[in-house]
PDB file of C-alpha atoms in Angstrom:
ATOM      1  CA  UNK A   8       0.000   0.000   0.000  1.00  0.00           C
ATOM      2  CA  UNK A   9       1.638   3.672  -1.153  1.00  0.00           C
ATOM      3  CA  UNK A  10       1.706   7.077   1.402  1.00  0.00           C
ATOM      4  CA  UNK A  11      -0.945   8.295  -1.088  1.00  0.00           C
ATOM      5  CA  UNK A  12      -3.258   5.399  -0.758  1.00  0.00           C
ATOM      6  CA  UNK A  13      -2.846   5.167   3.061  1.00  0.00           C
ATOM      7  CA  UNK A  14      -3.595   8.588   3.407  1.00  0.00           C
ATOM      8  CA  UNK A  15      -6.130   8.688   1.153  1.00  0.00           C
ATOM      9  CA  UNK A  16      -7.679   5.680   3.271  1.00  0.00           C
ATOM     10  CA  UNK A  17      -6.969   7.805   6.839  1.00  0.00           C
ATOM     11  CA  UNK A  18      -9.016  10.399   5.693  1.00  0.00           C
ATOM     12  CA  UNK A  19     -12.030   9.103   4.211  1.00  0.00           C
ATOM     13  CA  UNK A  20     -11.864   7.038   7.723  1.00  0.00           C
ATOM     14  CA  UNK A  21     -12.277  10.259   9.247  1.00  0.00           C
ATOM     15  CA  UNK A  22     -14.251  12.078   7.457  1.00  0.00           C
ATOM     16  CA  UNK A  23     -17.030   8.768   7.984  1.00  0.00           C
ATOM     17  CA  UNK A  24     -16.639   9.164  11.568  1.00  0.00           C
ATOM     18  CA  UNK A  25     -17.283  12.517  11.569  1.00  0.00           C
ATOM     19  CA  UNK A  26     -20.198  12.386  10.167  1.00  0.00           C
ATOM     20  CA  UNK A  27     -21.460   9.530  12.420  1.00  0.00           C
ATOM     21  CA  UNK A  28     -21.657  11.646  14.888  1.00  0.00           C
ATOM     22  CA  UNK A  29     -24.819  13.099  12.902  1.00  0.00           C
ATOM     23  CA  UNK A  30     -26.571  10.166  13.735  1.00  0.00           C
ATOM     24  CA  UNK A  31     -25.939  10.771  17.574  1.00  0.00           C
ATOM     25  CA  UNK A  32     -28.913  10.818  19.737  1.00  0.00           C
ATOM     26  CA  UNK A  33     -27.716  14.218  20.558  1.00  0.00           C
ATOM     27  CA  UNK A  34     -28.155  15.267  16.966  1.00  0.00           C
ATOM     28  CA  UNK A  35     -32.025  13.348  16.408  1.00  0.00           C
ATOM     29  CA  UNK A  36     -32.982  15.175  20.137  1.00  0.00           C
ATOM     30  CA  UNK A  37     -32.005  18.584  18.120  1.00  0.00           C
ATOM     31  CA  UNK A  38     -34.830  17.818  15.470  1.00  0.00           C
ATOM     32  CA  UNK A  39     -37.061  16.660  18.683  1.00  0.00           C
ATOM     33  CA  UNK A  40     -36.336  19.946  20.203  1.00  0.00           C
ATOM     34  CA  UNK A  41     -37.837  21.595  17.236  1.00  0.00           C
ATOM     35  CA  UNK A  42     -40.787  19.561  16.741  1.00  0.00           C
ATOM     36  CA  UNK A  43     -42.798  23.465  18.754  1.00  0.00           C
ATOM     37  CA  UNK A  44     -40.948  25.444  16.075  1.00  0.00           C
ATOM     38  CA  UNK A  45     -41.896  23.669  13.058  1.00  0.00           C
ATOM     39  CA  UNK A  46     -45.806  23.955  13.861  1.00  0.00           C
ATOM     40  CA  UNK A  47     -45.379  27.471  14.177  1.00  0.00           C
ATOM     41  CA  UNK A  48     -43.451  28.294  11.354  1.00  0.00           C
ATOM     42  CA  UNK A  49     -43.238  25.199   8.842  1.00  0.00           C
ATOM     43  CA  UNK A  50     -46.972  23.777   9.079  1.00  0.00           C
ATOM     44  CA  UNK A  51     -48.773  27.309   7.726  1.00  0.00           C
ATOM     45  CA  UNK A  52     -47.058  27.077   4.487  1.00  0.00           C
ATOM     46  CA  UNK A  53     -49.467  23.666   3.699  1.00  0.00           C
ATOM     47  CA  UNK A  54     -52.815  25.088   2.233  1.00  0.00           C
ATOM     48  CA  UNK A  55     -55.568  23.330   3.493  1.00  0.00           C
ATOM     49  CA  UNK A  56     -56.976  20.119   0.967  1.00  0.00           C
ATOM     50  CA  UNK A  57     -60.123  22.470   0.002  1.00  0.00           C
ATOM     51  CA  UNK A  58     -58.022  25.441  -0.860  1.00  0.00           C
ATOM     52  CA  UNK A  59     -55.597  23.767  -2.961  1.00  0.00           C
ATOM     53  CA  UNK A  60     -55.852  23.653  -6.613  1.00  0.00           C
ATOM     54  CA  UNK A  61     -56.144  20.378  -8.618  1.00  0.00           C
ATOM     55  CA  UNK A  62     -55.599  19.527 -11.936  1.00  0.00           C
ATOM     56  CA  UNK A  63     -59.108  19.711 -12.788  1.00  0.00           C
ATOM     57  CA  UNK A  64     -59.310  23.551 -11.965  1.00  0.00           C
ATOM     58  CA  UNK A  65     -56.946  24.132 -15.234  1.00  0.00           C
ATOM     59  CA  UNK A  66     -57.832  21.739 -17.760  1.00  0.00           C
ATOM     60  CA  UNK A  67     -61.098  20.546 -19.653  1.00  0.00           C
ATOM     61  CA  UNK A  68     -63.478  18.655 -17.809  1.00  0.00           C
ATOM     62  CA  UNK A  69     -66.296  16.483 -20.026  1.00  0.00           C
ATOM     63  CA  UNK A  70     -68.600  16.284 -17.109  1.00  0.00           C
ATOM     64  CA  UNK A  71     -69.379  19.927 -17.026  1.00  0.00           C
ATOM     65  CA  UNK A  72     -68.794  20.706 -20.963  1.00  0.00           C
ATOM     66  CA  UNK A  73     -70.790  17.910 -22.358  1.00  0.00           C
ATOM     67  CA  UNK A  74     -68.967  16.011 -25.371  1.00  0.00           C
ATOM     68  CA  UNK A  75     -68.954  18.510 -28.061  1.00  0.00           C
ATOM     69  CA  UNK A  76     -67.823  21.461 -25.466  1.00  0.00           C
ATOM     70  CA  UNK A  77     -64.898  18.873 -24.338  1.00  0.00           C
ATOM     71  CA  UNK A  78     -64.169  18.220 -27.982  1.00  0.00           C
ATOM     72  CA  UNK A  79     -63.867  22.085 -28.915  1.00  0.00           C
ATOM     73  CA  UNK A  80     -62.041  22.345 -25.736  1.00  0.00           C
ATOM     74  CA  UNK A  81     -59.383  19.626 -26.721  1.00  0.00           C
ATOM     75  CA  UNK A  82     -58.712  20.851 -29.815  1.00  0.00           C
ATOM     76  CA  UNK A  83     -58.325  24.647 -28.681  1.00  0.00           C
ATOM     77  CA  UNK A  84     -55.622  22.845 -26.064  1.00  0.00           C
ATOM     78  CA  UNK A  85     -54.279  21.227 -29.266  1.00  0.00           C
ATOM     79  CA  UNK A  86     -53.854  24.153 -31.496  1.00  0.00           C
ATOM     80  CA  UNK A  87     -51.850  26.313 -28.891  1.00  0.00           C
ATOM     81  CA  UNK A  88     -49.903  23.341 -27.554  1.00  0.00           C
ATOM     82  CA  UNK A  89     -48.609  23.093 -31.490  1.00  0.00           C
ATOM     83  CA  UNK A  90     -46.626  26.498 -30.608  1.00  0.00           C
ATOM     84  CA  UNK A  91     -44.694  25.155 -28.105  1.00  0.00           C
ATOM     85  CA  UNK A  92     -40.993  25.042 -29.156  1.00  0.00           C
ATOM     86  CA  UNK A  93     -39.648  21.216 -29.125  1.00  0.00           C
ATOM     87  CA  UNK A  94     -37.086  22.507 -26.474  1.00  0.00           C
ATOM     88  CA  UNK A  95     -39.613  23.524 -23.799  1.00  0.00           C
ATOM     89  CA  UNK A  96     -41.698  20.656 -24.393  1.00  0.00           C
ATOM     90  CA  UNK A  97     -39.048  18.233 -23.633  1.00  0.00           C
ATOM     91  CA  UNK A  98     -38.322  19.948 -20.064  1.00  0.00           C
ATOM     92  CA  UNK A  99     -42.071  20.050 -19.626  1.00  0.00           C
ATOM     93  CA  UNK A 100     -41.972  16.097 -20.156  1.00  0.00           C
ATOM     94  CA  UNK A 101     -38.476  15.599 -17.924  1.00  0.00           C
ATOM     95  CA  UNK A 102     -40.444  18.338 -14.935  1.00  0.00           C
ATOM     96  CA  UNK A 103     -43.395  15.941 -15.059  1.00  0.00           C
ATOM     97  CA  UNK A 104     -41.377  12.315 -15.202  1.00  0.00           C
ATOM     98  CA  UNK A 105     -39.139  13.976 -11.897  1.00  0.00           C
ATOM     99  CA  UNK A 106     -42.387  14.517 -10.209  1.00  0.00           C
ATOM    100  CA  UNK A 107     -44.358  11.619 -10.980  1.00  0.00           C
ATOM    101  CA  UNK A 108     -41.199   9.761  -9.289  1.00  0.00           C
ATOM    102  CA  UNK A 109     -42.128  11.661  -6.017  1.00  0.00           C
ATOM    103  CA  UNK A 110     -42.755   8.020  -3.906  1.00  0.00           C
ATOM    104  CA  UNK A 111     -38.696   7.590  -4.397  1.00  0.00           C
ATOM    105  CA  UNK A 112     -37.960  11.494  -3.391  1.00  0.00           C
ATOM    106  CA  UNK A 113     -40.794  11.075  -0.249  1.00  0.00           C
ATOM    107  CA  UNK A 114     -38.955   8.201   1.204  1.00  0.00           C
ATOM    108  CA  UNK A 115     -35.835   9.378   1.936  1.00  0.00           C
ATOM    109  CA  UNK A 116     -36.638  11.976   4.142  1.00  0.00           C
ATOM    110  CA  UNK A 117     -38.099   9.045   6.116  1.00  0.00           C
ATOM    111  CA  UNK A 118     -34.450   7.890   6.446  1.00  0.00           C
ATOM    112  CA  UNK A 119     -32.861  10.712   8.049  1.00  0.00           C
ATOM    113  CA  UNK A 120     -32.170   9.999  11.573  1.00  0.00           C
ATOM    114  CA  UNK A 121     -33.936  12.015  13.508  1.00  0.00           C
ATOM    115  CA  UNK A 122     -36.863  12.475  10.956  1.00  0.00           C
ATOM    116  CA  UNK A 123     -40.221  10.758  10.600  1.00  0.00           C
ATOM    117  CA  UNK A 124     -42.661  12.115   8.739  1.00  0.00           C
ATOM    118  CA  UNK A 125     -49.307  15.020  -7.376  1.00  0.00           C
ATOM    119  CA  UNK A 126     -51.059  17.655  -8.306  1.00  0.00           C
ATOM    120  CA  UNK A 127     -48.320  19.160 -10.490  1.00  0.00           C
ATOM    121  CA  UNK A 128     -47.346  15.640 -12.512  1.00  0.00           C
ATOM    122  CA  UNK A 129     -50.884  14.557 -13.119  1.00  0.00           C
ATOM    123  CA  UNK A 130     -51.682  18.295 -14.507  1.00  0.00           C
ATOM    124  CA  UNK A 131     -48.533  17.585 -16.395  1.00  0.00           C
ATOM    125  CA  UNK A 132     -49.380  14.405 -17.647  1.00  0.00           C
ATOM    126  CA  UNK A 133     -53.121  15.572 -18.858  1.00  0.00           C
ATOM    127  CA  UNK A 134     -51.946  18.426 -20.540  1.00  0.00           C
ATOM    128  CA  UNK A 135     -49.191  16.456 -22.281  1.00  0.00           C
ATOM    129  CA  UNK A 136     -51.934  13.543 -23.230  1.00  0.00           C
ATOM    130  CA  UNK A 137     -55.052  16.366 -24.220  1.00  0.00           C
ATOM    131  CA  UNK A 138     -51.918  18.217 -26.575  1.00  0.00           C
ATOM    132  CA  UNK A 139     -51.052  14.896 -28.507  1.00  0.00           C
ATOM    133  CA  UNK A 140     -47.512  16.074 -29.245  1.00  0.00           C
ATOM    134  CA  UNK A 141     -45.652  13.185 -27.538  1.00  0.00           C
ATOM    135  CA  UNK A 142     -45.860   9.656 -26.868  1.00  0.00           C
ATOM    136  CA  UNK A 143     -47.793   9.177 -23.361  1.00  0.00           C
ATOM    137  CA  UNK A 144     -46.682   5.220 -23.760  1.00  0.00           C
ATOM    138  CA  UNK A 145     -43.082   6.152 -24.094  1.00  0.00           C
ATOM    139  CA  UNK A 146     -43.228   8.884 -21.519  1.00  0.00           C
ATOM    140  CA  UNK A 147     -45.188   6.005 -18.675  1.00  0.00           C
ATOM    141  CA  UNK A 148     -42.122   3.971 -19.443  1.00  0.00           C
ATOM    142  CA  UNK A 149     -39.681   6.651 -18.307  1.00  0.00           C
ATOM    143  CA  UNK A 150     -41.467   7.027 -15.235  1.00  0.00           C
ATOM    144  CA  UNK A 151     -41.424   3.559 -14.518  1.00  0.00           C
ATOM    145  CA  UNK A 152     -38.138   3.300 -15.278  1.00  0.00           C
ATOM    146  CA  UNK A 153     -37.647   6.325 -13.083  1.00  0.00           C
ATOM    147  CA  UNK A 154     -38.817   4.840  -9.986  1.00  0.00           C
ATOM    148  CA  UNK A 155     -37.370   1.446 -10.598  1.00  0.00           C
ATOM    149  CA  UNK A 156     -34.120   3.170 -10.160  1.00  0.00           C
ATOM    150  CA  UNK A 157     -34.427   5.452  -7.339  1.00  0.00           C
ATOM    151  CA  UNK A 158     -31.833   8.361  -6.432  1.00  0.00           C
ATOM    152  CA  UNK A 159     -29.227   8.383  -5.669  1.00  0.00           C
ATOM    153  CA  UNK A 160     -29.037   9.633  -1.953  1.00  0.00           C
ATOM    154  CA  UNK A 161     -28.437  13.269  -3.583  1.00  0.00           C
ATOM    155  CA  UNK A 162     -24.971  12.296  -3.992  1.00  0.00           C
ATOM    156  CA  UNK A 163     -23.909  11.049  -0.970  1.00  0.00           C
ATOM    157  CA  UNK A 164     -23.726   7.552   0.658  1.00  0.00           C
ATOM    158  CA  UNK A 165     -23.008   5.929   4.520  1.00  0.00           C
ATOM    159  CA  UNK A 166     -24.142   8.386   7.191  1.00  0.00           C
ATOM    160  CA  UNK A 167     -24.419  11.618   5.139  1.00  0.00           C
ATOM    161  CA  UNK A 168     -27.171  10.040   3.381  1.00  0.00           C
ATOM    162  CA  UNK A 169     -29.168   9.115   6.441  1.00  0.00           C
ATOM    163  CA  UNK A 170     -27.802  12.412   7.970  1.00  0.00           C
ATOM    164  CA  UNK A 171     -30.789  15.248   8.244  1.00  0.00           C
ATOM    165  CA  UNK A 172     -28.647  17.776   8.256  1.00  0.00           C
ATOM    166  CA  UNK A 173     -27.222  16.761   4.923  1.00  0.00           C
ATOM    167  CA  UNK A 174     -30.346  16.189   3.812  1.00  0.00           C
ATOM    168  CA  UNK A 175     -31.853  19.446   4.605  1.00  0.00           C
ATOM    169  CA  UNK A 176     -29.012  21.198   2.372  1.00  0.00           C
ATOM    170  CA  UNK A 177     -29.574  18.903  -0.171  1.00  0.00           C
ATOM    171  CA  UNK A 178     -33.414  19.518  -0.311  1.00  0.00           C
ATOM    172  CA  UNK A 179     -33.995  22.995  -0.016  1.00  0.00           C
ATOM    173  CA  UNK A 180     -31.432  23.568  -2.936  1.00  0.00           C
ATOM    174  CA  UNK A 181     -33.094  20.911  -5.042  1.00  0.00           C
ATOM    175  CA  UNK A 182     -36.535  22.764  -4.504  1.00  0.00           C
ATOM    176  CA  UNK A 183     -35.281  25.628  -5.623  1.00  0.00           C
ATOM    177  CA  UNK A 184     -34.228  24.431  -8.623  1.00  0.00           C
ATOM    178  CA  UNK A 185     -37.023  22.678  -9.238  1.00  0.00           C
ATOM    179  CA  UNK A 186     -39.361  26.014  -8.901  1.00  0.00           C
ATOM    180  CA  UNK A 187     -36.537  28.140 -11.063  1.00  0.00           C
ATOM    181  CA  UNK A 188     -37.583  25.323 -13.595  1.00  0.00           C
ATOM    182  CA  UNK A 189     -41.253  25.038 -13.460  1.00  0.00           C
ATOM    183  CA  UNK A 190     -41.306  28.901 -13.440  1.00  0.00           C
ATOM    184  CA  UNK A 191     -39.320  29.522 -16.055  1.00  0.00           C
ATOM    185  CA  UNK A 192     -41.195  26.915 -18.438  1.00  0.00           C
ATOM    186  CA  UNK A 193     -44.469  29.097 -17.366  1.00  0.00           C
ATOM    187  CA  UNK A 194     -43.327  32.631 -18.746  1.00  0.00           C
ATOM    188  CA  UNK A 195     -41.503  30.448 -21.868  1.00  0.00           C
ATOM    189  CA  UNK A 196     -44.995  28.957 -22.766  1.00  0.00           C
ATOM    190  CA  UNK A 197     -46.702  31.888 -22.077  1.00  0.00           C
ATOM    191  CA  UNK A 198     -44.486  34.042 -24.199  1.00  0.00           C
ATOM    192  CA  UNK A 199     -45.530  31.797 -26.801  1.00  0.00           C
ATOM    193  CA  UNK A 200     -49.529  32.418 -26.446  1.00  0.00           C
ATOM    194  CA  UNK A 201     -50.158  28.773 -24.544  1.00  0.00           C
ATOM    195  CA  UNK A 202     -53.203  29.914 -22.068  1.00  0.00           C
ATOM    196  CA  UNK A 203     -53.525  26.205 -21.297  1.00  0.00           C
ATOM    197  CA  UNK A 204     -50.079  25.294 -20.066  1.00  0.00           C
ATOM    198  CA  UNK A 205     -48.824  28.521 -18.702  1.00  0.00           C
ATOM    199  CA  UNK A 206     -51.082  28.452 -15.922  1.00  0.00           C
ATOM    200  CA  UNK A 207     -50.112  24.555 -14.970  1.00  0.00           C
ATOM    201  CA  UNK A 208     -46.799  25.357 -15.087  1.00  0.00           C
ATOM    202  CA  UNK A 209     -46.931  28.561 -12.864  1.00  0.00           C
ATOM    203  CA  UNK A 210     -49.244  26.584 -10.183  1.00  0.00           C
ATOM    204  CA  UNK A 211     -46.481  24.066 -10.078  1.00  0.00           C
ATOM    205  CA  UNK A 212     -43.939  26.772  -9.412  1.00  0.00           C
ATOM    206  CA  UNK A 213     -45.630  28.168  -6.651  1.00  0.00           C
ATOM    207  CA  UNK A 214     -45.883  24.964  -5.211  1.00  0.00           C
ATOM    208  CA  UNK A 215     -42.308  24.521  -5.264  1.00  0.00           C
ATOM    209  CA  UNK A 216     -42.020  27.878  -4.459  1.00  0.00           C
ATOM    210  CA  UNK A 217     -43.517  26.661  -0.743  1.00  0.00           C
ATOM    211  CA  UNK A 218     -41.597  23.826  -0.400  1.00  0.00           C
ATOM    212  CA  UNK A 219     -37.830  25.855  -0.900  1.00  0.00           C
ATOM    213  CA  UNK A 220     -39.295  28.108   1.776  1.00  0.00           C
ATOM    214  CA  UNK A 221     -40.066  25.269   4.611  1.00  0.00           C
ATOM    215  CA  UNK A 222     -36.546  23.642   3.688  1.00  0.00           C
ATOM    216  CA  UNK A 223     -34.906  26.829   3.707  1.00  0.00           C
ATOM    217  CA  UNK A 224     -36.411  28.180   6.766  1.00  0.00           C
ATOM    218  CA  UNK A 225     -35.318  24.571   8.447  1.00  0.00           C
ATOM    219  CA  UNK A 226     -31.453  24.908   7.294  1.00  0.00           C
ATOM    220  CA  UNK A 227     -31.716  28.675   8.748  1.00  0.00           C
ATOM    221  CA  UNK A 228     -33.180  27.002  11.915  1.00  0.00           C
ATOM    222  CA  UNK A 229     -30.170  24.601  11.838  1.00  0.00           C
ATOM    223  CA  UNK A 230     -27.846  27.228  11.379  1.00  0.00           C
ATOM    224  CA  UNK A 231     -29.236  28.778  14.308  1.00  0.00           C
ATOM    225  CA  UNK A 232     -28.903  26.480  17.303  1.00  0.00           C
ATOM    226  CA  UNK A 233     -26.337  24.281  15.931  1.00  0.00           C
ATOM    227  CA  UNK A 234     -24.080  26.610  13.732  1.00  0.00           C
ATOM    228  CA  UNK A 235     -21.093  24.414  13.783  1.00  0.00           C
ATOM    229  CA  UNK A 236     -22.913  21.077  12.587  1.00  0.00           C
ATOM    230  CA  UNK A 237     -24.520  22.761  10.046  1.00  0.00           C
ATOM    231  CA  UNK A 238     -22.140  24.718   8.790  1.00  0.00           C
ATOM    232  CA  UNK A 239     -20.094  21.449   7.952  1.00  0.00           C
ATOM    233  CA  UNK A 240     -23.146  19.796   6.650  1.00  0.00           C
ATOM    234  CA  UNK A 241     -23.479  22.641   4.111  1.00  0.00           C
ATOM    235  CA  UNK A 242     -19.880  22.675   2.999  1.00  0.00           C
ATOM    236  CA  UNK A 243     -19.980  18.308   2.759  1.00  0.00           C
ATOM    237  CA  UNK A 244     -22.654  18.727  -0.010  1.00  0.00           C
ATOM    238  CA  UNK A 245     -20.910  21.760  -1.380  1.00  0.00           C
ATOM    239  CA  UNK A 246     -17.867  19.985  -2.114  1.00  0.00           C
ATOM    240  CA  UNK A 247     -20.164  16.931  -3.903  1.00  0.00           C
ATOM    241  CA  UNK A 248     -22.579  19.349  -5.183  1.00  0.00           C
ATOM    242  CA  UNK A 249     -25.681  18.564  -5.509  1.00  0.00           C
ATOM    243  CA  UNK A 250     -27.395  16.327  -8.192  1.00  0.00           C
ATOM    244  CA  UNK A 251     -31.235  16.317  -9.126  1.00  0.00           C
ATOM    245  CA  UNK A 252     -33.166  14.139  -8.015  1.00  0.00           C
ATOM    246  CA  UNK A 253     -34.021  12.599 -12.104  1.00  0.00           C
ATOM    247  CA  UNK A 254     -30.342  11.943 -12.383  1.00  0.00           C
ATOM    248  CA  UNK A 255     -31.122   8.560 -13.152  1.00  0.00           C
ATOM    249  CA  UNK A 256     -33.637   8.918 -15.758  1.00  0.00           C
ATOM    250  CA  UNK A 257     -32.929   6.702 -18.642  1.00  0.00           C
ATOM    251  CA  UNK A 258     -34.357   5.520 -21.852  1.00  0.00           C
ATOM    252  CA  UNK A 259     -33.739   1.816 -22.372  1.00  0.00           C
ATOM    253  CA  UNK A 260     -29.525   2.380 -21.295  1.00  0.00           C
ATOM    254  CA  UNK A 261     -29.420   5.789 -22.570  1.00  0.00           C
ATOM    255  CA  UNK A 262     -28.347   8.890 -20.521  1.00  0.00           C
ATOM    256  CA  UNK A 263     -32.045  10.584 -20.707  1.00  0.00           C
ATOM    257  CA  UNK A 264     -31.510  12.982 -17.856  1.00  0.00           C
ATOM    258  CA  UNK A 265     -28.130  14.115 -19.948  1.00  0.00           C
ATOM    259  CA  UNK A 266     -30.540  15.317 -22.747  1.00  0.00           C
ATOM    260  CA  UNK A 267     -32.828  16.573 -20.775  1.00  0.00           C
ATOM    261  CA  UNK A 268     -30.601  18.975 -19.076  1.00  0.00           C
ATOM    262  CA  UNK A 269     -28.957  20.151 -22.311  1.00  0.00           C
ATOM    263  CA  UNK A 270     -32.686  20.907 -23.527  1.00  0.00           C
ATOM    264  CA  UNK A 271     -33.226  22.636 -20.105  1.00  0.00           C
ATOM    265  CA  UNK A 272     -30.112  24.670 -21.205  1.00  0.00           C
ATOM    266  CA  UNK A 273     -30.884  25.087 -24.730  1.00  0.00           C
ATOM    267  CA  UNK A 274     -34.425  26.044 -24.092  1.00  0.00           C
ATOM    268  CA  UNK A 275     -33.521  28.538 -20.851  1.00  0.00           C
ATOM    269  CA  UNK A 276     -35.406  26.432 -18.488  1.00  0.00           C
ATOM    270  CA  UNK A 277     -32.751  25.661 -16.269  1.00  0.00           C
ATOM    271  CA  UNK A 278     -28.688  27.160 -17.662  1.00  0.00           C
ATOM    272  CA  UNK A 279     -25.255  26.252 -16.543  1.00  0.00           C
ATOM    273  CA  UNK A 280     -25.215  29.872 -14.780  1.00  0.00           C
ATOM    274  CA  UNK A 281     -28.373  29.196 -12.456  1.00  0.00           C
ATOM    275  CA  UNK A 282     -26.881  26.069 -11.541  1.00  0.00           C
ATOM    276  CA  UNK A 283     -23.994  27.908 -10.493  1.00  0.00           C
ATOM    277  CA  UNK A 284     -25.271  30.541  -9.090  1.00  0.00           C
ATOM    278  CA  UNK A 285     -27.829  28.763  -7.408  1.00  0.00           C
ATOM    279  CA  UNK A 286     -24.649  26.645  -5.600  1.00  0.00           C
ATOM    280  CA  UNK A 287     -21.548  28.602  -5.321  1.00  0.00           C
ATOM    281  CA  UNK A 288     -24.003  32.058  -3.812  1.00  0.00           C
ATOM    282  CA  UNK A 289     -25.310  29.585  -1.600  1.00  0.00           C
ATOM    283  CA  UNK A 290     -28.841  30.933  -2.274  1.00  0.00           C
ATOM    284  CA  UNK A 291     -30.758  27.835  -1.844  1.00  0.00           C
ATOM    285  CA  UNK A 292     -30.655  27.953   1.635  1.00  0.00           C
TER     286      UNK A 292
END
C-alpha cells in the first residue's frame, strides 16, 4: 500500500466518523427539540386540501362541458400546444417524469435519523396527453423506469445520506431548482400564447415555491442552534454538489436525464449559470 493510498484511506476514515456523529442521539434530540418550532413556522405554508388547486381547476373537464364542449375544448388545447418550441416541451416532459417519481424522493426523508414524517405531474401528464404532441406510452415507461431506479441519496452515501442535516441542504437547494424550472417553463410557454399550459406550469412553481421556503427556513433554523454542525453539513454537499433528483432517468440504457438537461439549457429552463449561481451564492438555503 503507497503514502498516497494510506492517506487517502486515513481520511475518508475520518471524514465517515465525523459524520457519524450526525446520527448521535444528541443530533435526532435537536430535530425533537424543534418539533414546537416547526408547527409554528413550517406547518402554515401547507394550504388546506379544500383550498388547494387540482388539476381539474386548469384543464377541460367532459362532465361539465358535455362532449362537443370537451371536444372544442381539446382541440383549442391542441392548437396552442402546437406552438410550443420542441425545447420547452421536452423539459415540460423531464419536470413531469421527476415529479411523478415523487414516492422515491418522499422516502428518503423518512431515512434521516432524527426524521419521521401530485397535483403538479398529473396536470402535467393531462396536458401532455389532451396536446397529442408526444408519446404518453413512451413517456409512462420513463417514469417507470424512473422509480425502478431510485436516487441516488443526492450524492452522498453511509451516514451523510441518512444524515438530516445533509439532507436538509440537499433539499432545499433541489426545490429551488425545481421552482426556477417550473417557473421559467411558465413565462416560456406563455411568451408563446399557450393559455392552457402557462397556468399549470406557474401553479407548479408556486408549489415549489412553498416547499424551498419550509426547507430553507429549516437549514436557517439549523444554522441557528447548531451553527457548527450545520455549517459542515453545508460545505460536505458543497464539495459533492448537488445532483437532481431525475439523475437517473434513462431511456432503455441511454443517458435521458443528460438530454434533458442540455434541452433545459438550450431552451432557458434551467442554464449552466443558475446552476452555479444557485450553488456557489449559496442561495438555496
Amino acid at each position: 500500500m503507497t503514502a498516497v493510498a494510506s492517506s487517502t484511506e486515513k481520511k475518508q476514515a475520518e471524514e465517515e466518523d465525523e459524520l457519524m456523529e450526525y446520527l448521535s442521539p444528541e443530533k435526532t434530540e435537536v430535530f425533537a427539540h424543534l418539533e414546537p418550532w416547526a408547527e409554528a413556522n413550517i406547518l402554515p405554508l401547507l394550504k388546506p386540501a379544500d383550498a388547494a388547486w387540482q388539476p381539474s381547476d386548469l384543464l377541460p373537464d367532459a362532465a361539465s362541458l358535455g362532449a362537443d364542449g370537451f371536444h372544442a375544448a381539446c382541440l383549442d388545447i391542441r392548437a396552442r400546444a402546437a406552438g410550443v418550441p420542441d425545447s420547452v416541451l421536452v423539459c415540460l416532459v423531464g419536470n413531469m417524469v421527476t415529479e411523478e417519481a415523487l414516492p422515491t424522493y418522499q422516502s428518503v426523508p423518512n431515512r434521516f435519523e432524527g426524521v419521521r414524517d401530485l397535483t403538479g405531474a398529473d396536470a402535467s401528464a393531462r396536458y401532455l396527453l389532451l396536446s397529442g404532441r408526444v408519446d404518453m406510452r413512451a413517456v409512462d415507461r420513463t417514469v417507470h423506469r424512473l422509480i425502478a431506479a431510485g436516487m441516488d441519496a443526492f450524492g452522498v452515501d453511509g451516514a451523510a445520506a441518512r444524515s438530516a442535516y445533509h439532507g436538509f441542504v440537499y433539499i432545499a437547494f433541489q426545490e429551488r431548482a425545481t421552482a426556477i424550472s417550473h417557473g421559467n417553463t411558465a413565462r416560456l410557454v406563455a411568451a408563446g400564447g399557450d393559455a392552457a399550459l402557462a397556468p399549470i406550469c406557474g401553479a407548479v412553481a408556486a408549489d415549489e415555491k412553498r416547499h424551498e421556503a419550509a426547507y430553507t427556513r429549516v437549514v436557517g433554523k439549523l444554522f441557528e442552534v447548531d451553527p457548527d454542525a450545520a455549517v459542515r453539513a453545508f460545505a460536505y454537499m458543497m464539495r459533492r454538489r448537488i445532483t437532481m433528483p431525475a439523475a437517473l432517468m434513462t431511456d432503455d440504457g441511454g443517458d435521458l436525464f443528460a438530454r434533458y438537461a442540455a434541452a433545459a439549457q438550450q431552451a432557458g429552463v434551467y442554464t449552466v449559470r443558475v446552476a452555479e449561481e444557485d450553488q456557489e451564492d449559496g442561495e438555496g438555503p
